[in-house]
GROMACS .gro file of C-alpha atoms in nm:
model
  444
    1HIS     CA    1   3.544  -5.611   3.437
    2VAL     CA    2   3.414  -5.552   3.126
    3ARG     CA    3   3.150  -5.295   3.238
    4PHE     CA    4   3.434  -5.122   3.407
    5LEU     CA    5   3.652  -5.111   3.163
    6PHE     CA    6   3.352  -4.962   2.934
    7ALA     CA    7   3.314  -4.688   3.198
    8LEU     CA    8   3.674  -4.597   3.206
    9LEU     CA    9   3.648  -4.573   2.824
   10LEU     CA   10   3.335  -4.335   2.852
   11ALA     CA   11   3.528  -4.145   3.102
   12ALA     CA   12   3.821  -4.086   2.867
   13ALA     CA   13   3.634  -4.049   2.561
   14ALA     CA   14   3.428  -3.724   2.723
   15ILE     CA   15   3.732  -3.582   2.863
   16ALA     CA   16   3.897  -3.593   2.488
   17ALA     CA   17   3.587  -3.456   2.340
   18PRO     CA   18   3.657  -3.062   2.236
   19PRO     CA   19   3.419  -2.808   2.360
   20ALA     CA   20   3.106  -2.721   2.143
   21PRO     CA   21   3.104  -2.379   1.973
   22ARG     CA   22   2.917  -2.121   2.143
   23LEU     CA   23   2.682  -1.861   2.056
   24ALA     CA   24   2.810  -1.501   2.141
   25ILE     CA   25   2.572  -1.152   2.083
   26SER     CA   26   2.727  -0.836   2.106
   27ILE     CA   27   2.469  -0.563   2.117
   28GLU     CA   28   2.700  -0.212   2.121
   29ARG     CA   29   2.413  -0.020   2.230
   30ALA     CA   30   2.296  -0.201   2.488
   31ILE     CA   31   2.386  -0.054   2.827
   32THR     CA   32   2.336   0.336   2.842
   33ARG     CA   33   2.211   0.639   3.079
   34PRO     CA   34   2.030   0.905   3.079
   35GLY     CA   35   2.169   1.176   2.910
   36ARG     CA   36   2.094   1.558   2.833
   37ASN     CA   37   1.938   1.519   2.541
   38GLY     CA   38   1.684   1.245   2.671
   39LYS     CA   39   1.782   0.986   2.412
   40GLY     CA   40   2.091   0.857   2.661
   41ASP     CA   41   2.456   0.878   2.612
   42LEU     CA   42   2.611   0.526   2.528
   43ILE     CA   43   2.870   0.377   2.796
   44ARG     CA   44   2.930   0.042   2.689
   45PRO     CA   45   2.812  -0.261   2.496
   46LEU     CA   46   2.623  -0.581   2.614
   47VAL     CA   47   2.815  -0.923   2.546
   48LEU     CA   48   2.632  -1.262   2.608
   49ILE     CA   49   2.818  -1.543   2.542
   50LEU     CA   50   2.558  -1.866   2.533
   51SER     CA   51   2.642  -2.279   2.596
   52ASN     CA   52   2.411  -2.555   2.443
   53TRP     CA   53   2.231  -2.249   2.241
   54GLU     CA   54   2.095  -2.499   2.036
   55GLY     CA   55   1.851  -2.660   2.334
   56THR     CA   56   1.584  -2.508   2.521
   57ALA     CA   57   1.765  -2.365   2.851
   58PRO     CA   58   2.109  -2.221   2.692
   59GLY     CA   59   2.365  -2.100   2.937
   60ILE     CA   60   2.441  -1.747   2.940
   61GLU     CA   61   2.763  -1.578   3.031
   62ALA     CA   62   2.736  -1.162   3.042
   63TYR     CA   63   3.018  -0.899   3.076
   64SER     CA   64   3.039  -0.546   2.936
   65TYR     CA   65   3.335  -0.291   2.960
   66ALA     CA   66   3.310  -0.208   3.362
   67GLY     CA   67   3.050  -0.335   3.641
   68THR     CA   68   2.886  -0.624   3.701
   69VAL     CA   69   2.614  -0.820   3.449
   70LYS     CA   70   2.395  -1.082   3.530
   71ALA     CA   71   2.168  -1.188   3.255
   72GLU     CA   72   1.900  -1.470   3.174
   73CYS     CA   73   1.783  -1.633   2.864
   74LEU     CA   74   1.455  -1.738   2.759
   75ARG     CA   75   1.486  -1.928   2.398
   76LEU     CA   76   1.128  -1.898   2.191
   77ASN     CA   77   1.064  -2.139   1.913
   78SER     CA   78   1.176  -2.066   1.577
   79PRO     CA   79   1.162  -2.172   1.270
   80ALA     CA   80   1.496  -2.321   1.102
   81GLY     CA   81   1.735  -2.178   1.070
   82GLN     CA   82   1.657  -1.915   1.298
   83TRP     CA   83   1.703  -1.834   1.659
   84ASN     CA   84   1.472  -1.594   1.923
   85ALA     CA   85   1.482  -1.544   2.210
   86ASN     CA   86   1.430  -1.285   2.511
   87VAL     CA   87   1.746  -1.189   2.730
   88LYS     CA   88   1.689  -1.008   3.059
   89TYR     CA   89   2.014  -0.855   3.213
   90ALA     CA   90   2.089  -0.675   3.515
   91VAL     CA   91   2.421  -0.419   3.533
   92THR     CA   92   2.578  -0.326   3.847
   93GLU     CA   93   2.778  -0.001   3.832
   94GLU     CA   94   2.886   0.027   4.179
   95VAL     CA   95   2.881  -0.206   4.492
   96GLY     CA   96   2.606  -0.122   4.690
   97LYS     CA   97   2.366   0.038   4.457
   98PRO     CA   98   2.092  -0.093   4.271
   99PRO     CA   99   2.121  -0.227   3.911
  100PHE     CA  100   1.975  -0.122   3.618
  101GLN     CA  101   1.752  -0.344   3.433
  102GLY     CA  102   1.738  -0.408   3.064
  103GLU     CA  103   1.576  -0.646   2.843
  104VAL     CA  104   1.601  -0.731   2.456
  105ARG     CA  105   1.414  -0.956   2.241
  106LEU     CA  106   1.688  -1.128   1.950
  107ARG     CA  107   1.573  -1.240   1.630
  108LEU     CA  108   1.872  -1.406   1.492
  109LYS     CA  109   1.902  -1.605   1.157
  110ILE     CA  110   2.195  -1.873   1.168
  111ASP     CA  111   2.414  -2.000   0.827
  112GLY     CA  112   2.682  -2.213   0.964
  113ALA     CA  113   2.906  -1.998   1.156
  114ILE     CA  114   2.769  -1.628   0.999
  115VAL     CA  115   2.478  -1.519   1.230
  116ARG     CA  116   2.268  -1.148   1.139
  117GLY     CA  117   1.955  -1.042   1.237
  118GLY     CA  118   1.805  -0.775   1.477
  119TYR     CA  119   1.737  -0.688   1.850
  120GLN     CA  120   1.437  -0.442   2.037
  121GLY     CA  121   1.411  -0.415   2.421
  122THR     CA  122   1.482  -0.134   2.680
  123PHE     CA  123   1.751  -0.031   2.951
  124ASN     CA  124   1.696   0.144   3.198
  125GLY     CA  125   1.346   0.274   3.105
  126MET     CA  126   1.525   0.394   2.740
  127PRO     CA  127   1.410   0.199   2.392
  128LEU     CA  128   1.674   0.007   2.220
  129ALA     CA  129   1.670  -0.162   1.874
  130GLY     CA  130   1.939  -0.259   1.596
  131GLN     CA  131   2.124  -0.515   1.476
  132PRO     CA  132   2.361  -0.688   1.669
  133GLY     CA  133   2.753  -0.822   1.647
  134ALA     CA  134   2.737  -1.217   1.647
  135GLY     CA  135   2.875  -1.543   1.545
  136ILE     CA  136   2.941  -1.904   1.675
  137VAL     CA  137   3.244  -1.885   1.836
  138PHE     CA  138   3.524  -2.110   2.029
  139GLU     CA  139   3.659  -1.936   2.350
  140HIS     CA  140   3.985  -1.969   2.544
  141MET     CA  141   4.039  -1.762   2.831
  142TYR     CA  142   4.369  -1.768   3.025
  143GLN     CA  143   4.246  -1.532   3.324
  144PRO     CA  144   3.911  -1.518   3.390
  145PRO     CA  145   3.662  -1.318   3.385
  146HIS     CA  146   3.804  -1.078   3.136
  147GLN     CA  147   4.144  -1.206   2.976
  148GLY     CA  148   4.174  -1.429   2.697
  149LEU     CA  149   4.089  -1.506   2.321
  150LEU     CA  150   3.757  -1.489   2.145
  151LEU     CA  151   3.753  -1.690   1.782
  152TRP     CA  152   3.496  -1.679   1.497
  153LEU     CA  153   3.585  -1.879   1.174
  154PRO     CA  154   3.390  -1.797   0.854
  155HIS     CA  155   3.316  -2.161   0.808
  156LEU     CA  156   3.372  -2.433   1.094
  157GLN     CA  157   3.521  -2.689   0.861
  158ASN     CA  158   3.706  -2.518   0.575
  159GLU     CA  159   4.048  -2.418   0.644
  160VAL     CA  160   4.152  -2.085   0.700
  161LYS     CA  161   4.490  -1.868   0.523
  162GLY     CA  162   4.586  -1.669   0.807
  163ILE     CA  163   4.411  -1.500   1.136
  164VAL     CA  164   4.276  -1.153   1.190
  165ILE     CA  165   4.388  -1.046   1.564
  166TRP     CA  166   4.223  -0.729   1.685
  167GLY     CA  167   4.387  -0.561   2.015
  168ASN     CA  168   4.202  -0.473   2.290
  169GLY     CA  169   4.179  -0.124   2.462
  170ALA     CA  170   4.367  -0.059   2.764
  171ASN     CA  171   4.210  -0.248   3.062
  172LEU     CA  172   3.920  -0.318   2.830
  173ASP     CA  173   3.749  -0.669   2.711
  174ASP     CA  174   3.742  -0.622   2.355
  175ARG     CA  175   3.654  -1.026   2.262
  176GLN     CA  176   3.354  -0.912   2.116
  177ALA     CA  177   3.548  -0.752   1.802
  178ALA     CA  178   3.557  -1.100   1.662
  179LEU     CA  179   3.185  -1.036   1.608
  180ARG     CA  180   3.205  -0.699   1.415
  181GLU     CA  181   3.038  -0.720   1.077
  182GLU     CA  182   3.284  -0.550   0.870
  183LEU     CA  183   3.582  -0.751   1.040
  184GLN     CA  184   3.376  -1.034   0.946
  185ALA     CA  185   3.340  -0.961   0.599
  186PHE     CA  186   3.661  -0.906   0.534
  187ALA     CA  187   3.766  -1.220   0.741
  188ALA     CA  188   3.499  -1.423   0.521
  189ALA     CA  189   3.637  -1.277   0.176
  190ASN     CA  190   3.958  -1.382   0.284
  191SER     CA  191   3.928  -1.717   0.448
  192LEU     CA  192   4.075  -1.581   0.750
  193ALA     CA  193   3.997  -1.660   1.106
  194LEU     CA  194   3.926  -1.363   1.337
  195ILE     CA  195   3.997  -1.282   1.725
  196GLY     CA  196   3.932  -1.018   1.968
  197THR     CA  197   4.125  -0.989   2.278
  198GLY     CA  198   4.043  -0.937   2.620
  199GLU     CA  199   4.293  -0.701   2.866
  200MET     CA  200   4.626  -0.784   2.772
  201ASN     CA  201   4.872  -0.482   2.760
  202PRO     CA  202   5.070  -0.374   2.450
  203TRP     CA  203   5.496  -0.535   2.575
  204MET     CA  204   5.483  -0.880   2.381
  205SER     CA  205   5.795  -0.927   2.548
  206GLN     CA  206   5.661  -0.921   2.855
  207GLY     CA  207   5.443  -1.236   2.808
  208GLU     CA  208   5.153  -1.111   2.635
  209GLY     CA  209   5.283  -1.269   2.306
  210GLN     CA  210   5.354  -1.608   2.471
  211ARG     CA  211   4.966  -1.608   2.597
  212ILE     CA  212   4.861  -1.494   2.250
  213LEU     CA  213   5.057  -1.817   2.121
  214ASP     CA  214   4.958  -2.031   2.366
  215GLY     CA  215   4.601  -1.908   2.294
  216LEU     CA  216   4.610  -1.991   1.907
  217LYS     CA  217   4.749  -2.356   2.028
  218ALA     CA  218   4.476  -2.401   2.245
  219LEU     CA  219   4.188  -2.283   1.999
  220ALA     CA  220   4.346  -2.466   1.728
  221ALA     CA  221   4.316  -2.773   1.957
  222MET     CA  222   3.930  -2.681   2.051
  223SER     CA  223   3.806  -2.583   1.717
  224GLY     CA  224   3.970  -2.860   1.525
  225HIS     CA  225   4.166  -2.622   1.324
  226PRO     CA  226   4.554  -2.728   1.373
  227GLU     CA  227   4.619  -2.452   1.102
  228LEU     CA  228   4.546  -2.142   1.398
  229GLU     CA  229   4.871  -2.275   1.537
  230TYR     CA  230   5.073  -2.180   1.283
  231ALA     CA  231   4.898  -1.942   1.035
  232PRO     CA  232   5.010  -1.605   0.919
  233ILE     CA  233   4.869  -1.300   1.133
  234PHE     CA  234   4.688  -0.965   1.029
  235PHE     CA  235   4.734  -0.789   1.350
  236MET     CA  236   4.524  -0.461   1.384
  237GLY     CA  237   4.386  -0.249   1.675
  238HIS     CA  238   4.303   0.124   1.830
  239SER     CA  239   4.456   0.286   2.133
  240ASN     CA  240   4.630   0.008   2.384
  241GLY     CA  241   4.555  -0.204   2.082
  242GLY     CA  242   4.719  -0.034   1.804
  243ALA     CA  243   5.009  -0.081   2.045
  244MET     CA  244   4.995  -0.433   2.032
  245SER     CA  245   4.989  -0.457   1.730
  246VAL     CA  246   5.363  -0.306   1.632
  247ALA     CA  247   5.501  -0.469   1.927
  248PHE     CA  248   5.389  -0.796   1.821
  249ASN     CA  249   5.541  -0.719   1.482
  250GLN     CA  250   5.867  -0.610   1.663
  251TRP     CA  251   5.825  -0.922   1.871
  252LEU     CA  252   5.752  -1.179   1.613
  253PRO     CA  253   5.792  -1.041   1.276
  254SER     CA  254   5.761  -1.406   1.085
  255ARG     CA  255   5.426  -1.432   1.187
  256VAL     CA  256   5.306  -1.127   1.080
  257ALA     CA  257   5.209  -1.062   0.697
  258GLY     CA  258   5.055  -0.712   0.812
  259PHE     CA  259   4.942  -0.465   1.077
  260VAL     CA  260   4.711  -0.157   1.162
  261ALA     CA  261   4.802   0.082   1.479
  262SER     CA  262   4.487   0.340   1.515
  263HIS     CA  263   4.592   0.582   1.784
  264GLY     CA  264   4.820   0.344   1.970
  265SER     CA  265   5.240   0.419   1.997
  266VAL     CA  266   5.533   0.269   2.174
  267GLY     CA  267   5.871   0.319   2.130
  268PRO     CA  268   6.017   0.207   1.797
  269GLY     CA  269   6.304   0.044   1.928
  270ALA     CA  270   6.578  -0.136   1.687
  271LEU     CA  271   6.374  -0.358   1.386
  272SER     CA  272   6.499  -0.648   1.288
  273PRO     CA  273   6.537  -0.713   0.885
  274GLU     CA  274   6.189  -0.913   0.913
  275ALA     CA  275   5.999  -0.648   1.097
  276LYS     CA  276   6.070  -0.369   0.910
  277ALA     CA  277   5.979  -0.567   0.582
  278ASN     CA  278   5.625  -0.615   0.737
  279PRO     CA  279   5.387  -0.341   0.601
  280GLY     CA  280   5.188  -0.157   0.828
  281VAL     CA  281   4.949   0.159   0.878
  282LEU     CA  282   4.965   0.423   1.190
  283THR     CA  283   4.690   0.644   1.231
  284ALA     CA  284   4.660   0.915   1.503
  285GLY     CA  285   4.381   1.175   1.584
  286GLU     CA  286   4.442   1.514   1.522
  287VAL     CA  287   4.307   1.674   1.832
  288ASP     CA  288   4.361   1.347   2.050
  289GLN     CA  289   4.428   1.426   2.418
  290LYS     CA  290   4.514   1.043   2.521
  291ILE     CA  291   4.771   0.957   2.315
  292PRO     CA  292   4.873   1.300   2.110
  293PRO     CA  293   4.978   1.294   1.695
  294GLU     CA  294   5.324   1.399   1.796
  295PHE     CA  295   5.366   1.039   2.001
  296ILE     CA  296   5.240   0.852   1.634
  297GLU     CA  297   5.432   1.105   1.476
  298ARG     CA  298   5.769   0.979   1.668
  299LEU     CA  299   5.705   0.647   1.603
  300PHE     CA  300   5.621   0.672   1.248
  301LYS     CA  301   5.966   0.881   1.207
  302GLY     CA  302   6.153   0.628   1.440
  303MET     CA  303   6.034   0.357   1.199
  304ARG     CA  304   6.058   0.468   0.870
  305ALA     CA  305   6.412   0.602   0.981
  306GLN     CA  306   6.475   0.218   0.968
  307GLY     CA  307   6.356   0.151   0.655
  308ALA     CA  308   5.996   0.012   0.783
  309HIS     CA  309   5.747  -0.032   0.537
  310VAL     CA  310   5.478   0.207   0.734
  311CYS     CA  311   5.267   0.464   0.606
  312LEU     CA  312   5.112   0.761   0.844
  313VAL     CA  313   4.762   0.943   0.893
  314VAL     CA  314   4.650   1.201   1.134
  315GLU     CA  315   4.264   1.229   1.092
  316GLN     CA  316   4.151   1.564   1.100
  317ALA     CA  317   3.933   1.674   1.345
  318GLU     CA  318   3.943   1.363   1.523
  319ASP     CA  319   3.970   1.285   1.887
  320HIS     CA  320   4.064   0.954   2.047
  321PRO     CA  321   3.817   0.736   1.925
  322PRO     CA  322   3.930   0.625   1.561
  323GLY     CA  323   3.818   0.766   1.296
  324ALA     CA  324   3.526   0.662   1.084
  325GLY     CA  325   3.640   0.698   0.750
  326SER     CA  326   3.971   0.471   0.864
  327MET     CA  327   3.825   0.116   0.881
  328PRO     CA  328   3.732   0.121   0.493
  329PHE     CA  329   4.116   0.187   0.418
  330PHE     CA  330   4.282  -0.072   0.665
  331LEU     CA  331   4.057  -0.343   0.502
  332PHE     CA  332   4.161  -0.245   0.204
  333PHE     CA  333   4.500  -0.197   0.283
  334LEU     CA  334   4.508  -0.569   0.428
  335GLN     CA  335   4.302  -0.717   0.165
  336ARG     CA  336   4.638  -0.637  -0.081
  337VAL     CA  337   4.871  -0.756   0.150
  338ALA     CA  338   4.659  -1.062   0.171
  339GLU     CA  339   4.738  -1.065  -0.181
  340GLN     CA  340   5.092  -1.004  -0.200
  341ARG     CA  341   5.185  -1.213   0.077
  342LEU     CA  342   4.961  -1.527   0.118
  343PRO     CA  343   5.132  -1.784  -0.103
  344PRO     CA  344   4.862  -1.985  -0.317
  345GLY     CA  345   4.747  -2.312  -0.194
  346ALA     CA  346   5.005  -2.321   0.100
  347SER     CA  347   4.896  -2.452   0.456
  348ALA     CA  348   4.968  -2.416   0.792
  349ALA     CA  349   4.790  -2.731   0.885
  350HIS     CA  350   5.137  -2.896   0.980
  351GLY     CA  351   5.389  -2.603   1.038
  352PRO     CA  352   5.442  -2.223   0.963
  353VAL     CA  353   5.401  -2.076   0.614
  354LYS     CA  354   5.624  -1.889   0.453
  355LEU     CA  355   5.506  -1.531   0.361
  356LEU     CA  356   5.587  -1.439   0.056
  357PRO     CA  357   5.799  -1.078   0.032
  358LEU     CA  358   5.635  -0.783  -0.072
  359ASP     CA  359   5.704  -0.632  -0.464
  360ALA     CA  360   5.923  -0.356  -0.408
  361GLY     CA  361   5.812  -0.244  -0.781
  362ARG     CA  362   5.477  -0.164  -0.671
  363ALA     CA  363   5.529   0.024  -0.399
  364TRP     CA  364   5.459   0.399  -0.387
  365LEU     CA  365   5.548   0.727  -0.129
  366ALA     CA  366   5.344   0.975  -0.016
  367ASP     CA  367   5.431   1.319   0.132
  368ASN     CA  368   5.268   1.374   0.470
  369ALA     CA  369   5.381   1.740   0.413
  370THR     CA  370   5.113   1.794   0.191
  371TRP     CA  371   4.785   1.695   0.319
  372LYS     CA  372   4.679   2.010   0.415
  373GLN     CA  373   4.797   2.162   0.060
  374GLY     CA  374   4.542   2.020  -0.179
  375ILE     CA  375   4.543   1.687  -0.249
  376ALA     CA  376   4.820   1.513  -0.109
  377ARG     CA  377   5.116   1.420  -0.373
  378ILE     CA  378   5.191   1.061  -0.411
  379VAL     CA  379   5.464   0.925  -0.641
  380PRO     CA  380   5.544   0.603  -0.732
  381ALA     CA  381   5.870   0.473  -0.500
  382ALA     CA  382   6.119   0.324  -0.815
  383GLY     CA  383   6.313   0.625  -0.933
  384PHE     CA  384   6.224   0.857  -0.661
  385SER     CA  385   6.538   1.071  -0.567
  386GLY     CA  386   6.431   1.280  -0.229
  387ASP     CA  387   6.438   1.176   0.103
  388ALA     CA  388   6.189   0.868   0.089
  389ALA     CA  389   6.267   0.786   0.453
  390ALA     CA  390   6.024   1.128   0.541
  391MET     CA  391   5.756   1.023   0.337
  392SER     CA  392   5.445   0.731   0.407
  393TRP     CA  393   5.542   0.395   0.228
  394LEU     CA  394   5.237   0.252   0.065
  395LEU     CA  395   5.192  -0.105  -0.104
  396ASP     CA  396   5.071  -0.019  -0.422
  397LYS     CA  397   4.900   0.200  -0.663
  398ASP     CA  398   4.586   0.146  -0.569
  399VAL     CA  399   4.640   0.172  -0.199
  400ALA     CA  400   4.818   0.493  -0.258
  401PHE     CA  401   4.481   0.649  -0.430
  402LEU     CA  402   4.306   0.522  -0.165
  403TYR     CA  403   4.526   0.700   0.080
  404ARG     CA  404   4.549   0.994  -0.097
  405GLY     CA  405   4.162   1.053   0.003
  406ILE     CA  406   4.170   0.941   0.311
  407ALA     CA  407   4.459   1.120   0.456
  408THR     CA  408   4.430   1.457   0.266
  409TYR     CA  409   4.256   1.722   0.465
  410ASN     CA  410   3.873   1.867   0.426
  411ASN     CA  411   3.762   1.535   0.310
  412PRO     CA  412   3.848   1.502  -0.091
  413LEU     CA  413   3.717   1.116  -0.057
  414LYS     CA  414   3.403   1.035   0.176
  415LEU     CA  415   3.332   0.635   0.211
  416GLU     CA  416   3.011   0.507   0.287
  417ARG     CA  417   2.775   0.208   0.246
  418ALA     CA  418   2.528   0.233  -0.023
  419ALA     CA  419   2.161   0.252   0.107
  420GLY     CA  420   2.276   0.213   0.483
  421HIS     CA  421   2.379  -0.159   0.428
  422GLY     CA  422   2.592  -0.374   0.640
  423ALA     CA  423   2.931  -0.449   0.563
  424ALA     CA  424   2.854  -0.823   0.472
  425TYR     CA  425   2.660  -0.900   0.168
  426LEU     CA  426   2.502  -1.252   0.158
  427ARG     CA  427   2.494  -1.480  -0.078
  428ASN     CA  428   2.363  -1.409  -0.408
  429GLU     CA  429   2.242  -1.075  -0.292
  430PRO     CA  430   2.298  -0.813  -0.546
  431VAL     CA  431   2.535  -0.544  -0.438
  432THR     CA  432   2.504  -0.176  -0.459
  433VAL     CA  433   2.748   0.060  -0.553
  434GLU     CA  434   2.695   0.443  -0.537
  435ALA     CA  435   2.970   0.695  -0.734
  436THR     CA  436   2.938   1.092  -0.676
  437ALA     CA  437   3.178   1.319  -0.836
  438LEU     CA  438   3.484   1.406  -0.618
  439GLY     CA  439   3.562   1.768  -0.692
  440GLU     CA  440   3.677   1.920  -1.017
  441GLY     CA  441   3.864   1.714  -1.289
  442LYS     CA  442   3.868   1.358  -1.379
  443TRP     CA  443   3.859   1.110  -1.091
  444LYS     CA  444   3.827   0.745  -1.112
   0.00000   0.00000   0.00000
C-alpha cells in the first residue's frame, strides 16, 4: 500500500511539473530558391524549436511560412556556455515533388535566456551564413501546428513589468518574432516579456482576443511568471498584425500601454475613452498595393476625429514590407510610453496594474501636410489653436523631433547601427555612437 501510494504521488508530481523551457532558433535566410542574380531569392525563414536541448539528443520541431519542413539535429561537444550543433533539414513545397535539402552548422553562446551566435551552411546548393535569432522560450499552442504563442523572457526568474506582443502577418506563423534581436534588446532594457503570435486574424471580438488572454494565462503557469496573466501590453505588428494591434486596443484598452500598427488597417469604429487615451503609431507604405496608404489615412482620420492619441507616417517609396527606418522610431516611441505609463514598483503578480495617464502637457503635434515641404512642421500641443484633429499626436518633444526626421520626405534623418553592430549590446561591451551632419543649420 505504501509503495502504491508513493507511486501515485510520483505520478501526480510528474503531471504537475511545468514544461521545461525550449531553445528556439530562427534563421531568416535558410530557405531560398535560385534567382536571376545567381544568389537566390529569400522566400521564408527556418524556425527550429528544440526540447531537451541541454541533452545529447535534442528533440526538434521545424516550421516555416509555407510547405512542410522536417529537420534532424546532431548536438556537438561544446565548452561551457556554448551550444554547437549541425542541423539537416528538408523543405517540401508541393506534395509529390522532391524536397529541397539544407544543412546549417550552429555555433551559439547561451547566457540565461539570451542566445547569440552564428551559422554557416547551404540550402539547395547555395551558401548560407549569418546570425540567427534565438532564445530560451516557452510555447503555448491552441491549435497546432501554427496557431499559438511563443514567449521569450529576458530573465527566467526576474519578474517582468509588461509584455510586448508582435502580431502575425495574414495566414503566417510569426511566432519567431519573439527571437528578433532588436525586439529582445528593447524588451530586456525595459524588463518586458516578448511574445510572437501564429496565424491569428485581427478580429479580437471574434475570439482571437480571448485566445491571447487564455494563452497568457497558460504561459504564466508554465513559465512560473504569474504576472503575465495581468501585465500591461505593448502591442505591435505588421499588415494583419498591425490591424491586430489596433483591434486589441479597441477590444481591451485597459491592458494596452501603447500600440504600433505597421501597414495594417481595420475600421476605426467607436472608441471608448480608454482606447482613445492610449498612444499609438500608424504607418503606411507610399506605394503599398496590398494595403494602400489611403486605407491607413482613413483609419488615422477616423481615430483622430474621436480624439485618439495617434500619429501617422507614410513611408516614402515603400511598398508592403515595413520601412527599414520605422523600427527605431517604433521602439523609441514605446520606450517613452513605458517611462510614462508603467507605475514604478507596481507588480502584476496578483492582479491587474492600473496604467498611469499620459501627461497631456508634454504632447506635441505634427502637420501631416508638410512632409514633402522641407522639414515637417511640429508644434507643442499646449496652446495650439488650429485643427489639432487633422494633425499627428505625439507623446513628447523628443518623440516629435524623431518623428519629424522619419516622416519628412527625402530622408533628412537616417538611423543605422554603428559599424554594422547588432541591436543588442551585452554586459560590459563598449557602445559606439556615430553622428553625422544632417543638412544645413544646427541639429542636435
